[in-house]
Each structure stands twice: as structure tokens, then as C-alpha cells.
């Protein structure tokens, strides 16, 4: 074979293999970049590989996903949307309203999604009666993660009310530990705020302020009290909290530098990834004051409209893998969340996972399940960002509690 022929042959082979790979690929935009999150992504990548679908990774770091959503907008504007995107709550609805999302009705009907996905999730997975996203999990934000050895050393029992919680934080601080592991980023401040609003005012107040955006509730004395509690917590973080990533805050609890972290149950993914076991090295309990309620967020995969038939086939394959009962167990054991289907047994889950599953079902049945504001399930992204700004400005000392509540009213009004 002449040199030219050889080159042509190998070019043809490369072209062939590229086509073969491209035929079975999904490009996935997500923000799962911490140790526990990356391990969870690995289970999804493996599940897809098992079905012959390749994975092109498009990670955009930043908890809560604001940065990922900015990158997504840029990609879509440039006419180059990823095939699959991790998405939360109201963002799914916004993209569906723009007509950007693929219709998953055929697969949903074939696999009976409507019968197993809880209504609270379907409200976001469907738009105008059509399935536009496949939910992979349910997280909730009103959790405390605690170092059990430190609790024992300090003689701390699991706090059952706000005063007890503050007393425990005080004991840790007095003993020279960081009482509350926290990262000063807007979405983390907001994650804590979810629980302060619920803890102070209960379900009705959460509904009125975070979901209905009632100005009276937003500017009320109860809201001032929620901000007061944020100030109390601010007194228990360490000097280096500003800008710290959430998983580094989790590491402080894992390593015994800090007593508690208030964070969604993706934090459990970090403990598990570090080889720790719930009920042994660490424990979990609901933020005191929020017991009986759940503020949730569900990670869903939305598929962007693509015309290429092979890409569409890969999207269907991915949605199907995400919704498989076996996969929902494998994934959520690693991720720290609980399944997005109601028909999954809890026996393989650890103590926190079993509590999470039981409490989710109870809250859904009892009307105490609410979307997390911090994670895009209570109101739309522009209101959410307006709230972030006020919460963070207050946490950093720019406003006192009264001013913050008043600013919240104005900021929300402007963003609506
Ligand atoms: C949430 C997301 C979780 C977790 C967390 C921190 O918004 O739903 O899956 O990854 O951010 O990155």
C-alpha cells in the first residue's frame, strides 16, 4: 500500500470510529465536582457505558448550579446546547417554556413514570402536560451533619430545639473548635436560610414568604427573627469561612475540626466518600425547629432538543437509565440523596437515608413538603437570585435584621 493509501485508510478508520462513538454519546452538563458528587457521576457514567452510551463530561463547579446555568445559557445562545443537563425546579420550567427541551412522553408512558414519581417532583418534570425531565433523586436542605466523637467529647446530646442547638454550638466554640462549618457563598447562606425561615415560622410562613412571595410575610417580624437567627449562626463560623466550598466545610466536620454543618444531604456523599458511616463517625438530624418538615430539591436531567437521530437515541437511553429502579439505588447511596421514585425499598440505605425516605413520604402525605428556595424549587431564578443577594449581604454584615427583611420585600418585588 502506498503511503497515501495508508493515510487514506487510517483517516477512514478514524472517521468510522468517530461516527461510531458519536452515535452513542451524551454530553452532560452538571455541577457535580466534589469527591462525593464525582463518585455519584461515576455511577451514572458506568450505567450508560453498560448500555453502550459514551459520556462527554461538561462539569461546571459551583453548588446550587448558578454557574452551570450561566454556562448553559451561553452554550444555547451559541447554538450548541449540550445533549443532557442537570437541572433544578423552576429552571426546568423556564427552559421548557422556551421550547428548548425534548419531549420524553413515549418513554415515560412505556415505563409508567407517572405512577412512581411523586407529585411534588412531577410538578417540575412535566411542562404543559409533557415530560421534559427525568428526576434522579430527592435531596433536602434542612439537615445538620455532626461529628459524633466531638459531640461525645463535649458532652453534647442531639439538640431538639433552637436553644439547645445554640448551646451546643457555644460549647464547641468555648472548647476551641469551629462550631459551625460553613462556606460564605450566596447559595450556602441561602441553604441555611431555608431552615431559619421554616424553623421560625413553620410551614404556613414558609409557604407565604418563600413560595407565595407575600410582601407582608417577607417583611414580617418572623422574617426579622429568621435573619436574627442567621446572625446567631454567623457568630459560630470561623474566620476563614468566606468563599469556602461546601465540601471543604463538610471536610471540617469529617476531620473533627468542626462540630456541625447545616447542609443538604449531598454532604452525606462527602462523609461516605471519606469512608465514614452514618450513626458511627457522623450523624444527621433535622435542623432544630424544622422537624416534621422537609425542604427539598430534586436533581433532574433535561434533554435539549437535538435533530440528530443517534443523539436522540442516546438521550432516551440516558433518561431510561436514570429512571431505572436499580440505578436509583446505586446512585443515591453514593450521592446522599434518596430515590425520586416511591417504589424503592429503603433497606440498602443507611440511617440517614432511611430517615430521609421516611420523612419525605410523611411530609408529602402531611402537606409539610416544600421546595427549597436556595435550590430553585420555591420560586423562579430571578426571585431566587434577588433573595440570595439580600441574605448574603445581611450575613456579611451589610444590613441588620430589620433592614434585611425590608430589603427582601423590595428585592422580591423588583424581581417578580
Ligand atoms: C444542589 C444539587 C445537589 C448538590 C448541591 C451541591 O443544588 O441539587 O445535587 O450537588 O447542589 O453542589
Coordinates of N, CA and C in Angstrom, one line a residue, residues 46-156:
X46 N -21.0 4.9 34.4 CA -20.9 3.4 34.3 C -22.2 2.8 33.7
X47 N -23.3 3.3 34.3 CA -24.6 2.7 33.9 C -24.8 3.0 32.4
X48 N -24.4 4.1 31.9 CA -24.6 4.4 30.5 C -23.6 3.6 29.6
X49 N -22.4 3.5 30.1 CA -21.4 2.7 29.4 C -21.9 1.3 29.2
X50 N -22.6 0.7 30.3 CA -23.2 -0.6 30.2 C -24.2 -0.7 29.1
X51 N -24.9 0.4 28.8 CA -25.9 0.4 27.7 C -25.3 0.9 26.4
X52 N -24.0 1.0 26.3 CA -23.3 1.4 25.1 C -23.4 2.9 24.8
X53 N -23.6 3.7 25.8 CA -23.6 5.1 25.6 C -22.4 5.8 26.2
X54 N -21.7 6.5 25.3 CA -20.5 7.2 25.8 C -20.8 8.5 26.5
X55 N -19.9 9.0 27.3 CA -20.1 10.2 28.2 C -19.1 11.3 27.9
X56 N -19.6 12.4 27.5 CA -18.7 13.6 27.3 C -19.0 14.5 28.5
X57 N -18.0 14.7 29.3 CA -18.2 15.4 30.6 C -18.1 16.9 30.4
X58 N -19.1 17.6 31.0 CA -19.1 19.1 30.9 C -19.4 19.6 32.4
X59 N -18.4 19.5 33.3 CA -18.7 19.9 34.7 C -18.5 21.4 34.8
X60 N -19.4 22.0 35.6 CA -19.2 23.5 35.9 C -19.3 23.6 37.4
X61 N -18.2 23.8 38.1 CA -18.2 23.8 39.6 C -19.1 24.9 40.1
X62 N -19.7 24.7 41.3 CA -20.5 25.7 41.9 C -21.8 25.1 42.4
X63 N -21.9 24.9 43.7 CA -23.1 24.3 44.3 C -24.3 25.1 44.0
X64 N -25.4 24.5 44.0 CA -26.7 25.2 43.6 C -26.8 25.4 42.1
X65 N -25.7 25.4 41.4 CA -25.8 25.3 39.9 C -25.9 26.7 39.2
X66 N -25.8 27.8 39.9 CA -25.9 29.1 39.2 C -24.9 29.2 38.1
X67 N -23.7 28.8 38.4 CA -22.6 29.0 37.4 C -22.9 28.0 36.2
X68 N -23.4 26.8 36.5 CA -23.7 25.9 35.4 C -24.8 26.5 34.6
X69 N -25.8 27.1 35.2 CA -26.9 27.7 34.4 C -26.4 28.9 33.5
X70 N -25.4 29.6 34.0 CA -24.8 30.7 33.1 C -24.1 30.1 31.9
X71 N -23.4 29.0 32.2 CA -22.7 28.3 31.0 C -23.7 27.8 30.1
X72 N -24.7 27.2 30.6 CA -25.8 26.6 29.7 C -26.4 27.7 28.8
X73 N -26.7 28.8 29.4 CA -27.3 29.9 28.6 C -26.3 30.3 27.5
X74 N -25.0 30.4 27.8 CA -24.1 30.8 26.8 C -24.0 29.7 25.6
X75 N -24.0 28.4 26.0 CA -24.0 27.4 25.0 C -25.2 27.4 24.1
X76 N -26.4 27.6 24.7 CA -27.6 27.6 23.9 C -27.6 28.8 23.0
X77 N -27.2 30.0 23.5 CA -27.1 31.2 22.7 C -26.2 31.0 21.5
X78 N -25.1 30.3 21.8 CA -24.2 30.0 20.7 C -24.7 28.9 19.7
X79 N -25.9 28.4 20.0 CA -26.4 27.4 19.1 C -25.8 26.0 19.3
X80 N -25.2 25.8 20.5 CA -24.6 24.5 20.7 C -24.9 23.9 22.1
X81 N -26.2 23.6 22.2 CA -26.6 23.1 23.6 C -26.0 21.7 23.8
X82 N -25.7 21.4 25.1 CA -25.3 20.1 25.5 C -26.5 19.1 25.3
X83 N -26.3 17.8 25.2 CA -27.5 17.0 25.0 C -28.3 16.8 26.3
X84 N -27.6 16.7 27.4 CA -28.3 16.5 28.7 C -27.8 17.4 29.7
X85 N -28.7 17.9 30.6 CA -28.3 18.9 31.6 C -28.9 18.6 32.9
X86 N -28.1 18.7 34.0 CA -28.6 18.6 35.3 C -29.3 19.9 35.6
X87 N -30.5 19.8 36.1 CA -31.3 21.0 36.3 C -32.2 20.9 37.5
X88 N -32.6 22.1 38.0 CA -33.4 22.1 39.2 C -34.7 22.8 38.9
X89 N -35.8 22.3 39.5 CA -37.0 23.0 39.7 C -37.5 24.0 38.6
X90 N -37.5 25.3 39.0 CA -38.1 26.3 38.1 C -37.2 26.5 36.9
X91 N -36.0 26.2 36.9 CA -35.1 26.3 35.7 C -35.7 25.4 34.6
X92 N -36.1 24.2 35.0 CA -36.6 23.2 34.1 C -37.8 23.9 33.4
X93 N -38.7 24.5 34.2 CA -39.9 25.1 33.7 C -39.6 26.2 32.7
X94 N -38.6 27.0 33.1 CA -38.2 28.2 32.2 C -37.7 27.7 30.8
X95 N -36.8 26.6 30.8 CA -36.3 26.1 29.6 C -37.4 25.4 28.8
X96 N -38.3 24.8 29.5 CA -39.4 24.2 28.8 C -40.3 25.2 28.1
X97 N -40.5 26.3 28.8 CA -41.3 27.4 28.3 C -40.7 28.0 27.0
X98 N -39.4 28.0 27.0 CA -38.7 28.5 25.8 C -38.7 27.5 24.6
X99 N -39.3 26.3 24.9 CA -39.4 25.3 23.9 C -38.0 24.6 23.6
X100 N -37.1 24.6 24.5 CA -35.8 24.0 24.3 C -35.7 22.6 24.6
X101 N -36.6 22.0 25.4 CA -36.5 20.7 25.9 C -37.2 19.6 25.1
X102 N -36.5 18.5 25.0 CA -37.1 17.3 24.3 C -38.3 16.7 25.1
X103 N -39.2 16.1 24.3 CA -40.4 15.5 24.9 C -40.1 14.1 25.2
X104 N -40.3 13.7 26.5 CA -39.9 12.3 26.9 C -41.2 11.5 27.2
X105 N -42.3 11.9 26.6 CA -43.6 11.2 26.9 C -43.6 9.8 26.5
X106 N -43.0 9.4 25.4 CA -43.1 8.0 25.0 C -42.4 7.1 26.0
X107 N -41.2 7.5 26.4 CA -40.5 6.7 27.4 C -41.2 6.7 28.7
X108 N -41.7 7.9 29.1 CA -42.4 8.0 30.4 C -43.6 7.1 30.4
X109 N -44.4 7.0 29.3 CA -45.6 6.2 29.3 C -45.2 4.7 29.3
X110 N -44.2 4.4 28.5 CA -43.7 3.0 28.4 C -43.3 2.5 29.8
X111 N -42.6 3.4 30.6 CA -42.0 2.9 31.9 C -42.9 3.3 33.1
X112 N -44.1 3.9 32.8 CA -45.0 4.2 33.9 C -44.5 5.3 34.9
X113 N -43.8 6.3 34.4 CA -43.2 7.3 35.4 C -44.3 7.9 36.2
X114 N -45.4 8.2 35.6 CA -46.5 9.0 36.3 C -46.9 8.3 37.6
X115 N -46.8 6.9 37.6 CA -47.3 6.2 38.8 C -46.2 6.2 39.9
X116 N -45.0 6.4 39.6 CA -43.9 6.2 40.6 C -43.2 7.5 41.0
X117 N -43.3 8.6 40.2 CA -42.7 9.8 40.6 C -43.7 10.7 41.4
X118 N -43.3 11.1 42.6 CA -44.2 11.9 43.5 C -44.7 13.1 42.8
X119 N -45.9 13.6 43.1 CA -46.4 14.8 42.5 C -45.5 16.0 42.7
X120 N -44.9 16.1 43.8 CA -44.1 17.3 44.1 C -43.0 17.4 43.1
X121 N -42.5 16.2 42.6 CA -41.4 16.2 41.6 C -42.0 16.4 40.2
X122 N -43.1 15.7 39.9 CA -43.8 15.8 38.6 C -44.1 17.2 38.2
X123 N -44.4 18.0 39.3 CA -44.7 19.4 39.0 C -43.6 20.1 38.3
X124 N -42.3 19.6 38.5 CA -41.2 20.2 37.8 C -40.7 19.4 36.6
X125 N -41.0 18.1 36.6 CA -40.5 17.2 35.5 C -41.4 17.3 34.3
X126 N -42.6 17.9 34.5 CA -43.5 18.0 33.4 C -43.8 19.5 33.1
X127 N -44.1 19.8 31.8 CA -44.5 21.1 31.5 C -45.6 21.0 30.5
X128 N -46.7 21.7 30.8 CA -47.8 21.7 29.8 C -48.3 20.2 29.6
X129 N -48.2 19.4 30.6 CA -48.6 18.0 30.5 C -47.6 17.1 29.8
X130 N -46.5 17.6 29.4 CA -45.5 16.7 28.8 C -44.3 16.5 29.7
X131 N -43.7 15.3 29.7 CA -42.5 15.0 30.4 C -41.3 15.7 29.7
X132 N -40.6 16.5 30.5 CA -39.4 17.2 29.9 C -38.1 16.9 30.7
X133 N -38.2 16.2 31.8 CA -37.0 15.9 32.6 C -37.2 14.6 33.3
X134 N -36.1 13.9 33.6 CA -36.1 12.7 34.4 C -35.4 12.9 35.7
X135 N -36.2 12.8 36.8 CA -35.6 13.0 38.2 C -34.8 11.9 38.7
X136 N -33.6 12.2 39.1 CA -32.7 11.1 39.5 C -32.6 11.0 41.1
X137 N -33.1 12.0 41.8 CA -33.0 11.9 43.2 C -34.0 13.0 43.9
X138 N -34.0 12.9 45.2 CA -34.6 14.0 46.0 C -33.6 14.2 47.2
X139 N -33.1 15.5 47.2 CA -32.3 16.0 48.3 C -33.2 16.8 49.2
X140 N -32.7 17.0 50.5 CA -33.4 18.0 51.2 C -32.4 18.9 52.0
X141 N -32.8 20.1 52.2 CA -31.8 21.1 52.7 C -31.8 21.2 54.2
X142 N -32.8 20.8 54.9 CA -32.9 21.1 56.4 C -32.3 20.0 57.2
X143 N -31.0 19.7 57.0 CA -30.2 18.7 57.7 C -29.0 19.4 58.5
X144 N -28.7 18.8 59.6 CA -27.4 19.1 60.3 C -26.6 17.8 60.2
X145 N -25.3 18.0 59.9 CA -24.3 16.9 59.8 C -23.4 17.1 61.0
X146 N -23.2 16.1 61.8 CA -22.4 16.3 63.1 C -21.4 15.2 63.3
X147 N -20.3 15.7 63.9 CA -19.2 14.8 64.2 C -19.5 14.1 65.6
X148 N -19.7 12.8 65.6 CA -20.2 12.2 66.8 C -19.1 12.1 67.9
X149 N -17.8 12.0 67.5 CA -16.7 11.9 68.5 C -16.7 13.2 69.2
X150 N -16.8 14.3 68.5 CA -16.7 15.6 69.1 C -17.9 15.9 70.0
X151 N -19.1 15.4 69.6 CA -20.3 15.5 70.4 C -20.0 14.8 71.7
X152 N -19.5 13.6 71.7 CA -19.2 12.8 72.9 C -18.2 13.6 73.8
X153 N -17.1 14.0 73.1 CA -16.1 14.7 73.9 C -16.6 15.9 74.6
X154 N -17.5 16.6 74.0 CA -18.1 17.9 74.6 C -19.3 17.6 75.4
X155 N -19.7 16.4 75.5 CA -20.9 16.0 76.3 C -22.2 16.6 75.7
X156 N -22.3 16.6 74.3 CA -23.4 17.2 73.6 C -24.4 16.1 73.2

